[in-house]
PDB file of C-alpha atoms in Angstrom:
ATOM      1  CA  UNK A   1      -0.084  -0.241   0.120  1.00 55.00           C
ATOM      2  CA  UNK A   2       1.189   3.745  -0.941  1.00 64.00           C
ATOM      3  CA  UNK A   3       1.983   5.647   1.504  1.00 62.00           C
ATOM      4  CA  UNK A   4      -1.235   8.395   0.113  1.00 64.00           C
ATOM      5  CA  UNK A   5      -3.408   5.501   0.279  1.00 64.00           C
ATOM      6  CA  UNK A   6      -2.507   4.797   3.994  1.00 60.00           C
ATOM      7  CA  UNK A   7      -2.924   8.437   4.968  1.00 60.00           C
ATOM      8  CA  UNK A   8      -6.480   7.989   3.853  1.00 68.00           C
ATOM      9  CA  UNK A   9      -6.816   4.905   5.242  1.00 71.00           C
ATOM     10  CA  UNK A  10      -9.725   3.850   7.589  1.00 74.00           C
ATOM     11  CA  UNK A  11      -7.266   2.841  10.159  1.00 74.00           C
ATOM     12  CA  UNK A  12      -5.198   5.631  10.105  1.00 70.00           C
ATOM     13  CA  UNK A  13      -7.879   7.963  10.292  1.00 74.00           C
ATOM     14  CA  UNK A  14      -9.350   5.938  13.546  1.00 82.00           C
ATOM     15  CA  UNK A  15      -5.953   5.792  15.336  1.00 79.00           C
ATOM     16  CA  UNK A  16      -5.614   9.717  14.663  1.00 77.00           C
ATOM     17  CA  UNK A  17      -8.687  10.469  16.171  1.00 83.00           C
ATOM     18  CA  UNK A  18      -7.811   8.125  19.129  1.00 85.00           C
ATOM     19  CA  UNK A  19      -4.457  10.052  19.700  1.00 85.00           C
ATOM     20  CA  UNK A  20      -6.085  13.491  19.515  1.00 86.00           C
ATOM     21  CA  UNK A  21      -8.675  12.343  22.192  1.00 87.00           C
ATOM     22  CA  UNK A  22      -6.225  11.073  24.098  1.00 87.00           C
ATOM     23  CA  UNK A  23      -4.154  14.123  23.953  1.00 88.00           C
ATOM     24  CA  UNK A  24      -6.885  16.483  24.511  1.00 86.00           C
ATOM     25  CA  UNK A  25      -7.859  14.432  27.869  1.00 86.00           C
ATOM     26  CA  UNK A  26      -4.247  14.458  29.301  1.00 86.00           C
ATOM     27  CA  UNK A  27      -4.064  18.331  28.689  1.00 85.00           C
ATOM     28  CA  UNK A  28      -7.163  19.003  30.402  1.00 81.00           C
ATOM     29  CA  UNK A  29      -6.337  16.704  33.413  1.00 82.00           C
ATOM     30  CA  UNK A  30      -2.581  18.481  33.711  1.00 80.00           C
ATOM     31  CA  UNK A  31      -4.738  21.955  33.588  1.00 77.00           C
ATOM     32  CA  UNK A  32      -7.163  20.940  36.367  1.00 75.00           C
ATOM     33  CA  UNK A  33      -4.387  19.446  38.246  1.00 70.00           C
ATOM     34  CA  UNK A  34      -2.251  22.544  37.954  1.00 67.00           C
ATOM     35  CA  UNK A  35      -5.523  24.731  38.525  1.00 65.00           C
ATOM     36  CA  UNK A  36      -6.282  22.569  41.736  1.00 63.00           C
ATOM     37  CA  UNK A  37      -2.693  22.691  43.060  1.00 59.00           C
ATOM     38  CA  UNK A  38      -1.960  26.720  42.791  1.00 54.00           C
ATOM     39  CA  UNK A  39      -5.461  27.363  43.553  1.00 53.00           C
ATOM     40  CA  UNK A  40      -5.894  29.169  40.527  1.00 52.00           C
ATOM     41  CA  UNK A  41      -8.178  32.241  40.614  1.00 53.00           C
ATOM     42  CA  UNK A  42      -8.795  31.714  44.937  1.00 64.00           C
ATOM     43  CA  UNK A  43      -7.590  34.739  46.574  1.00 71.00           C
ATOM     44  CA  UNK A  44      -8.536  35.609  50.138  1.00 76.00           C
ATOM     45  CA  UNK A  45      -8.585  39.378  51.871  1.00 82.00           C
ATOM     46  CA  UNK A  46      -5.528  39.036  54.679  1.00 86.00           C
ATOM     47  CA  UNK A  47      -7.070  39.918  57.830  1.00 87.00           C
ATOM     48  CA  UNK A  48      -5.572  42.328  60.538  1.00 89.00           C
ATOM     49  CA  UNK A  49      -3.616  40.664  62.832  1.00 90.00           C
ATOM     50  CA  UNK A  50      -2.232  44.208  64.793  1.00 90.00           C
ATOM     51  CA  UNK A  51      -2.585  43.921  68.072  1.00 89.00           C
ATOM     52  CA  UNK A  52      -3.456  39.974  68.438  1.00 90.00           C
ATOM     53  CA  UNK A  53      -1.468  37.728  70.898  1.00 89.00           C
ATOM     54  CA  UNK A  54       0.364  34.637  69.567  1.00 88.00           C
ATOM     55  CA  UNK A  55      -2.748  32.135  70.407  1.00 89.00           C
ATOM     56  CA  UNK A  56      -5.266  34.287  68.751  1.00 90.00           C
ATOM     57  CA  UNK A  57      -2.908  35.037  65.701  1.00 89.00           C
ATOM     58  CA  UNK A  58      -2.740  30.949  65.260  1.00 89.00           C
ATOM     59  CA  UNK A  59      -6.725  30.794  65.589  1.00 87.00           C
ATOM     60  CA  UNK A  60      -7.354  33.352  62.982  1.00 87.00           C
ATOM     61  CA  UNK A  61      -4.640  32.456  60.558  1.00 86.00           C
ATOM     62  CA  UNK A  62      -5.497  28.630  60.808  1.00 84.00           C
ATOM     63  CA  UNK A  63      -9.075  29.876  60.389  1.00 82.00           C
ATOM     64  CA  UNK A  64      -8.225  31.452  57.132  1.00 80.00           C
ATOM     65  CA  UNK A  65      -6.036  28.501  55.986  1.00 82.00           C
ATOM     66  CA  UNK A  66      -3.088  30.865  56.013  1.00 87.00           C
ATOM     67  CA  UNK A  67       0.674  30.158  57.818  1.00 89.00           C
ATOM     68  CA  UNK A  68       2.181  32.711  59.786  1.00 91.00           C
ATOM     69  CA  UNK A  69       6.223  33.246  60.740  1.00 91.00           C
ATOM     70  CA  UNK A  70       7.780  35.668  63.576  1.00 91.00           C
ATOM     71  CA  UNK A  71      10.304  37.439  62.001  1.00 90.00           C
ATOM     72  CA  UNK A  72      11.260  40.384  64.280  1.00 88.00           C
ATOM     73  CA  UNK A  73      10.655  42.103  67.683  1.00 85.00           C
ATOM     74  CA  UNK A  74      10.397  45.511  68.670  1.00 83.00           C
ATOM     75  CA  UNK A  75       9.421  47.280  71.842  1.00 82.00           C
ATOM     76  CA  UNK A  76       6.550  49.529  71.790  1.00 83.00           C
ATOM     77  CA  UNK A  77       5.683  50.792  75.342  1.00 77.00           C
ATOM     78  CA  UNK A  78       1.958  51.321  74.472  1.00 81.00           C
ATOM     79  CA  UNK A  79       1.851  48.001  72.795  1.00 84.00           C
ATOM     80  CA  UNK A  80       0.774  44.859  74.916  1.00 86.00           C
ATOM     81  CA  UNK A  81       3.540  42.528  75.145  1.00 85.00           C
ATOM     82  CA  UNK A  82       3.729  39.648  72.759  1.00 87.00           C
ATOM     83  CA  UNK A  83       1.182  41.299  70.531  1.00 91.00           C
ATOM     84  CA  UNK A  84       1.227  41.949  66.541  1.00 92.00           C
ATOM     85  CA  UNK A  85       3.217  44.977  65.820  1.00 90.00           C
ATOM     86  CA  UNK A  86       3.580  44.905  62.155  1.00 92.00           C
ATOM     87  CA  UNK A  87       2.553  42.149  59.168  1.00 91.00           C
ATOM     88  CA  UNK A  88       3.674  41.388  55.797  1.00 90.00           C
ATOM     89  CA  UNK A  89       1.689  41.445  53.486  1.00 88.00           C
ATOM     90  CA  UNK A  90      -0.612  44.135  55.210  1.00 89.00           C
ATOM     91  CA  UNK A  91      -4.357  43.616  56.009  1.00 88.00           C
ATOM     92  CA  UNK A  92      -6.364  43.448  53.060  1.00 85.00           C
ATOM     93  CA  UNK A  93      -4.049  42.235  50.436  1.00 87.00           C
ATOM     94  CA  UNK A  94      -5.061  39.476  48.564  1.00 84.00           C
ATOM     95  CA  UNK A  95      -3.335  36.089  49.119  1.00 82.00           C
ATOM     96  CA  UNK A  96      -3.690  32.471  48.200  1.00 80.00           C
ATOM     97  CA  UNK A  97      -4.722  29.516  50.858  1.00 80.00           C
ATOM     98  CA  UNK A  98      -1.298  28.468  52.704  1.00 83.00           C
ATOM     99  CA  UNK A  99       0.497  31.687  51.785  1.00 86.00           C
ATOM    100  CA  UNK A 100       2.850  32.597  54.623  1.00 90.00           C
ATOM    101  CA  UNK A 101       2.325  35.945  56.785  1.00 92.00           C
ATOM    102  CA  UNK A 102       5.189  37.226  58.275  1.00 93.00           C
ATOM    103  CA  UNK A 103       5.016  38.962  61.951  1.00 93.00           C
ATOM    104  CA  UNK A 104       7.010  41.488  63.698  1.00 92.00           C
ATOM    105  CA  UNK A 105       5.681  41.149  67.327  1.00 91.00           C
ATOM    106  CA  UNK A 106       6.266  43.256  70.336  1.00 90.00           C
ATOM    107  CA  UNK A 107       8.775  42.751  72.821  1.00 85.00           C
ATOM    108  CA  UNK A 108       8.103  41.898  76.614  1.00 80.00           C
ATOM    109  CA  UNK A 109      10.769  44.235  77.617  1.00 80.00           C
ATOM    110  CA  UNK A 110      12.790  47.206  76.067  1.00 82.00           C
ATOM    111  CA  UNK A 111      15.728  46.489  73.965  1.00 83.00           C
ATOM    112  CA  UNK A 112      18.991  46.868  75.714  1.00 87.00           C
ATOM    113  CA  UNK A 113      22.537  47.697  74.410  1.00 91.00           C
ATOM    114  CA  UNK A 114      25.920  47.613  76.063  1.00 92.00           C
ATOM    115  CA  UNK A 115      27.454  51.076  76.722  1.00 93.00           C
ATOM    116  CA  UNK A 116      30.684  51.807  74.741  1.00 93.00           C
ATOM    117  CA  UNK A 117      33.646  53.399  75.909  1.00 93.00           C
ATOM    118  CA  UNK A 118      33.081  56.758  76.099  1.00 93.00           C
ATOM    119  CA  UNK A 119      35.543  58.401  78.688  1.00 92.00           C
ATOM    120  CA  UNK A 120      39.030  59.702  77.641  1.00 91.00           C
ATOM    121  CA  UNK A 121      37.592  60.136  74.202  1.00 92.00           C
ATOM    122  CA  UNK A 122      36.727  63.704  72.251  1.00 91.00           C
ATOM    123  CA  UNK A 123      33.193  64.712  72.328  1.00 91.00           C
ATOM    124  CA  UNK A 124      32.772  63.924  68.430  1.00 89.00           C
ATOM    125  CA  UNK A 125      34.157  60.377  68.669  1.00 92.00           C
ATOM    126  CA  UNK A 126      31.384  59.999  71.857  1.00 93.00           C
ATOM    127  CA  UNK A 127      28.825  61.407  69.958  1.00 90.00           C
ATOM    128  CA  UNK A 128      29.039  59.013  67.089  1.00 91.00           C
ATOM    129  CA  UNK A 129      29.266  56.263  69.146  1.00 92.00           C
ATOM    130  CA  UNK A 130      26.392  56.920  71.233  1.00 93.00           C
ATOM    131  CA  UNK A 131      24.278  57.060  67.953  1.00 88.00           C
ATOM    132  CA  UNK A 132      25.586  54.041  66.204  1.00 91.00           C
ATOM    133  CA  UNK A 133      24.219  52.174  69.611  1.00 90.00           C
ATOM    134  CA  UNK A 134      20.891  53.492  69.581  1.00 88.00           C
ATOM    135  CA  UNK A 135      21.245  55.971  72.171  1.00 92.00           C
ATOM    136  CA  UNK A 136      20.963  59.529  72.181  1.00 90.00           C
ATOM    137  CA  UNK A 137      22.486  62.523  73.286  1.00 89.00           C
ATOM    138  CA  UNK A 138      21.308  64.164  76.515  1.00 89.00           C
ATOM    139  CA  UNK A 139      22.362  67.227  78.143  1.00 89.00           C
ATOM    140  CA  UNK A 140      25.791  68.400  77.853  1.00 89.00           C
ATOM    141  CA  UNK A 141      27.725  70.040  80.550  1.00 89.00           C
ATOM    142  CA  UNK A 142      31.256  71.195  81.223  1.00 87.00           C
ATOM    143  CA  UNK A 143      34.118  71.253  83.911  1.00 86.00           C
ATOM    144  CA  UNK A 144      37.472  72.970  83.719  1.00 83.00           C
ATOM    145  CA  UNK A 145      40.122  70.833  82.433  1.00 83.00           C
ATOM    146  CA  UNK A 146      43.604  71.206  80.358  1.00 82.00           C
ATOM    147  CA  UNK A 147      41.735  68.942  77.526  1.00 84.00           C
ATOM    148  CA  UNK A 148      39.487  70.867  75.690  1.00 84.00           C
ATOM    149  CA  UNK A 149      36.277  68.956  74.638  1.00 86.00           C
ATOM    150  CA  UNK A 150      37.338  65.391  76.222  1.00 91.00           C
ATOM    151  CA  UNK A 151      34.548  63.490  77.686  1.00 93.00           C
ATOM    152  CA  UNK A 152      35.294  63.438  81.392  1.00 93.00           C
ATOM    153  CA  UNK A 153      32.123  61.744  82.648  1.00 94.00           C
ATOM    154  CA  UNK A 154      28.876  59.508  81.681  1.00 95.00           C
ATOM    155  CA  UNK A 155      25.975  59.858  83.164  1.00 94.00           C
ATOM    156  CA  UNK A 156      22.407  58.672  82.682  1.00 93.00           C
ATOM    157  CA  UNK A 157      20.306  60.895  84.854  1.00 90.00           C
ATOM    158  CA  UNK A 158      22.104  62.262  87.898  1.00 87.00           C
ATOM    159  CA  UNK A 159      24.112  58.383  87.822  1.00 91.00           C
ATOM    160  CA  UNK A 160      27.230  57.853  86.623  1.00 93.00           C
ATOM    161  CA  UNK A 161      27.610  54.990  84.529  1.00 92.00           C
ATOM    162  CA  UNK A 162      30.420  52.850  83.141  1.00 91.00           C
ATOM    163  CA  UNK A 163      31.509  51.082  79.917  1.00 91.00           C
ATOM    164  CA  UNK A 164      30.038  47.828  79.462  1.00 91.00           C
ATOM    165  CA  UNK A 165      26.496  48.433  81.620  1.00 92.00           C
ATOM    166  CA  UNK A 166      23.514  47.500  79.834  1.00 91.00           C
ATOM    167  CA  UNK A 167      20.763  50.441  79.524  1.00 90.00           C
ATOM    168  CA  UNK A 168      17.563  50.574  77.411  1.00 89.00           C
ATOM    169  CA  UNK A 169      17.714  51.600  73.771  1.00 87.00           C
ATOM    170  CA  UNK A 170      17.317  55.226  73.060  1.00 87.00           C
ATOM    171  CA  UNK A 171      18.238  56.314  76.674  1.00 91.00           C
ATOM    172  CA  UNK A 172      19.276  59.925  76.809  1.00 92.00           C
ATOM    173  CA  UNK A 173      23.191  59.898  77.833  1.00 94.00           C
ATOM    174  CA  UNK A 174      24.504  62.888  79.623  1.00 94.00           C
ATOM    175  CA  UNK A 175      28.065  64.055  79.111  1.00 93.00           C
ATOM    176  CA  UNK A 176      30.792  66.098  81.301  1.00 93.00           C
ATOM    177  CA  UNK A 177      33.148  67.386  78.628  1.00 91.00           C
ATOM    178  CA  UNK A 178      35.938  69.275  79.166  1.00 89.00           C
ATOM    179  CA  UNK A 179      36.687  73.161  78.833  1.00 82.00           C
ATOM    180  CA  UNK A 180      39.429  74.968  78.305  1.00 74.00           C
ATOM    181  CA  UNK A 181      40.277  77.231  81.509  1.00 66.00           C
ATOM    182  CA  UNK A 182      39.463  80.547  79.260  1.00 66.00           C
ATOM    183  CA  UNK A 183      35.727  81.187  78.345  1.00 71.00           C
ATOM    184  CA  UNK A 184      35.411  79.197  74.897  1.00 80.00           C
ATOM    185  CA  UNK A 185      32.584  80.093  72.613  1.00 86.00           C
ATOM    186  CA  UNK A 186      31.149  78.269  69.929  1.00 89.00           C
ATOM    187  CA  UNK A 187      28.646  79.702  66.451  1.00 91.00           C
ATOM    188  CA  UNK A 188      25.184  80.156  67.382  1.00 93.00           C
ATOM    189  CA  UNK A 189      23.276  77.692  64.856  1.00 93.00           C
ATOM    190  CA  UNK A 190      20.059  79.355  63.342  1.00 93.00           C
ATOM    191  CA  UNK A 191      17.450  76.963  63.925  1.00 93.00           C
ATOM    192  CA  UNK A 192      14.606  78.803  62.329  1.00 92.00           C
ATOM    193  CA  UNK A 193      13.008  76.554  59.811  1.00 90.00           C
ATOM    194  CA  UNK A 194      13.620  73.149  61.257  1.00 92.00           C
ATOM    195  CA  UNK A 195      12.120  70.373  63.717  1.00 91.00           C
ATOM    196  CA  UNK A 196      12.952  70.063  66.851  1.00 89.00           C
ATOM    197  CA  UNK A 197      14.566  66.604  66.218  1.00 87.00           C
ATOM    198  CA  UNK A 198      16.951  68.606  63.923  1.00 90.00           C
ATOM    199  CA  UNK A 199      17.797  71.230  65.939  1.00 92.00           C
ATOM    200  CA  UNK A 200      18.644  69.132  68.709  1.00 89.00           C
ATOM    201  CA  UNK A 201      21.426  67.450  66.155  1.00 87.00           C
ATOM    202  CA  UNK A 202      22.597  71.112  65.483  1.00 91.00           C
ATOM    203  CA  UNK A 203      22.908  72.039  68.906  1.00 91.00           C
ATOM    204  CA  UNK A 204      24.842  68.992  70.061  1.00 87.00           C
ATOM    205  CA  UNK A 205      27.296  69.326  66.874  1.00 86.00           C
ATOM    206  CA  UNK A 206      27.921  73.243  68.252  1.00 88.00           C
ATOM    207  CA  UNK A 207      28.342  72.084  71.860  1.00 87.00           C
ATOM    208  CA  UNK A 208      25.128  73.648  72.882  1.00 90.00           C
ATOM    209  CA  UNK A 209      22.147  72.228  74.896  1.00 91.00           C
ATOM    210  CA  UNK A 210      17.980  72.466  73.633  1.00 90.00           C
ATOM    211  CA  UNK A 211      16.736  74.664  76.272  1.00 90.00           C
ATOM    212  CA  UNK A 212      12.784  75.255  77.069  1.00 90.00           C
ATOM    213  CA  UNK A 213      10.232  74.128  74.034  1.00 91.00           C
ATOM    214  CA  UNK A 214       7.346  76.266  73.718  1.00 90.00           C
ATOM    215  CA  UNK A 215       4.150  74.965  71.725  1.00 88.00           C
ATOM    216  CA  UNK A 216       1.763  77.504  70.361  1.00 87.00           C
ATOM    217  CA  UNK A 217      -1.885  76.846  70.129  1.00 84.00           C
ATOM    218  CA  UNK A 218      -1.516  75.211  66.637  1.00 81.00           C
ATOM    219  CA  UNK A 219      -0.985  71.612  67.811  1.00 78.00           C
ATOM    220  CA  UNK A 220      -3.620  68.885  67.956  1.00 73.00           C
ATOM    221  CA  UNK A 221      -1.661  65.560  68.086  1.00 73.00           C
ATOM    222  CA  UNK A 222       1.087  63.783  68.389  1.00 66.00           C
ATOM    223  CA  UNK A 223       1.960  64.034  64.744  1.00 71.00           C
ATOM    224  CA  UNK A 224       2.331  67.506  65.150  1.00 71.00           C
ATOM    225  CA  UNK A 225       4.623  67.556  67.613  1.00 74.00           C
ATOM    226  CA  UNK A 226       6.956  65.398  65.635  1.00 74.00           C
ATOM    227  CA  UNK A 227       6.621  67.573  62.578  1.00 77.00           C
ATOM    228  CA  UNK A 228       6.381  71.233  64.110  1.00 86.00           C
ATOM    229  CA  UNK A 229       8.945  73.623  62.971  1.00 91.00           C
ATOM    230  CA  UNK A 230      10.780  76.055  64.823  1.00 92.00           C
ATOM    231  CA  UNK A 231       9.656  79.813  64.279  1.00 92.00           C
ATOM    232  CA  UNK A 232      11.878  81.713  66.542  1.00 91.00           C
ATOM    233  CA  UNK A 233      14.737  81.106  68.982  1.00 93.00           C
ATOM    234  CA  UNK A 234      16.581  82.755  71.917  1.00 92.00           C
ATOM    235  CA  UNK A 235      19.283  83.876  71.940  1.00 92.00           C
ATOM    236  CA  UNK A 236      18.673  85.465  68.626  1.00 90.00           C
ATOM    237  CA  UNK A 237      21.401  84.392  65.921  1.00 89.00           C
ATOM    238  CA  UNK A 238      20.807  87.689  64.120  1.00 87.00           C
ATOM    239  CA  UNK A 239      21.874  89.792  67.243  1.00 89.00           C
ATOM    240  CA  UNK A 240      24.406  87.206  68.768  1.00 89.00           C
ATOM    241  CA  UNK A 241      26.504  85.075  66.610  1.00 89.00           C
ATOM    242  CA  UNK A 242      28.757  83.362  69.373  1.00 91.00           C
ATOM    243  CA  UNK A 243      27.946  81.859  72.494  1.00 90.00           C
ATOM    244  CA  UNK A 244      29.313  80.314  75.580  1.00 88.00           C
ATOM    245  CA  UNK A 245      29.898  76.708  74.718  1.00 86.00           C
ATOM    246  CA  UNK A 246      27.306  74.394  77.291  1.00 85.00           C
ATOM    247  CA  UNK A 247      24.623  77.275  76.740  1.00 89.00           C
ATOM    248  CA  UNK A 248      21.004  76.406  76.371  1.00 91.00           C
ATOM    249  CA  UNK A 249      18.921  77.488  73.386  1.00 93.00           C
ATOM    250  CA  UNK A 250      15.390  77.883  74.072  1.00 94.00           C
ATOM    251  CA  UNK A 251      12.997  77.088  70.698  1.00 93.00           C
ATOM    252  CA  UNK A 252       9.408  78.141  69.657  1.00 93.00           C
ATOM    253  CA  UNK A 253       7.715  75.854  67.515  1.00 92.00           C
ATOM    254  CA  UNK A 254       4.531  75.592  65.527  1.00 90.00           C
ATOM    255  CA  UNK A 255       2.607  73.738  62.641  1.00 88.00           C
ATOM    256  CA  UNK A 256       1.175  77.208  61.279  1.00 86.00           C
ATOM    257  CA  UNK A 257       2.778  77.144  58.250  1.00 85.00           C
ATOM    258  CA  UNK A 258       2.358  81.234  57.415  1.00 86.00           C
ATOM    259  CA  UNK A 259       3.635  81.690  60.986  1.00 85.00           C
ATOM    260  CA  UNK A 260       6.827  79.644  59.783  1.00 83.00           C
ATOM    261  CA  UNK A 261       7.185  81.398  56.410  1.00 84.00           C
ATOM    262  CA  UNK A 262       6.936  84.679  58.050  1.00 83.00           C
ATOM    263  CA  UNK A 263       9.897  83.569  59.920  1.00 80.00           C
ATOM    264  CA  UNK A 264      11.835  82.507  57.514  1.00 80.00           C
ATOM    265  CA  UNK A 265      11.337  85.764  55.166  1.00 79.00           C
ATOM    266  CA  UNK A 266      12.720  88.108  58.278  1.00 75.00           C
ATOM    267  CA  UNK A 267      15.799  85.544  58.113  1.00 69.00           C
ATOM    268  CA  UNK A 268      16.513  86.585  54.473  1.00 63.00           C
TER     269      UNK A 268
END
């Protein structure tokens, strides 16, 4: 039988039809299996887990056919110890069944850090080391010394502390710094237009202290306090260019943009 006759024969066409049917069935089964395995088209809004304890999270996660993993902890004083303070993905995000939700929980106690060696080094070095280990610069005071700008003592509140002691992250570290026997002065920075936190950093750089912070009537929330801007300071840098190191600078802060713009225009 010639090839042409074989290709149009009933036997070949029947086998070809059967092969096509089997192929279609296999493809259909494969697509169904993939859809079933990947849960194609099935997505659920992720529940909000903030504020829940681990046991509450476990119950809610299992109810929604999800998984969870605790990847980090941080300390927030206002939150319940052991409760969720952050989650990834965020609440409402569409996820499929068995998706893992990554959680950050509130630590049962504040994170502690080891106080580095701060005595007998320059104030600039101490400032960097304090900030690098998660502490903050507190009050800077001065004592007469033959070594100017050398850290003579380290205090938390009024208690002397030494290298290697544990303290809560974010603690204010007060430094006693050496000052030459003559009257030393520093340039008075202009703080107009800066936030209180930015001003604190500028004053520390200049070996000055933050004095009184005076808020006007434009404050309504805690966020207002964080975003407030300085519109006045005392002493005024337009009349006093240099000031004794260790002096305190008072600031006035506001959220009123008009008041801030007026203050900035006066500086020009």
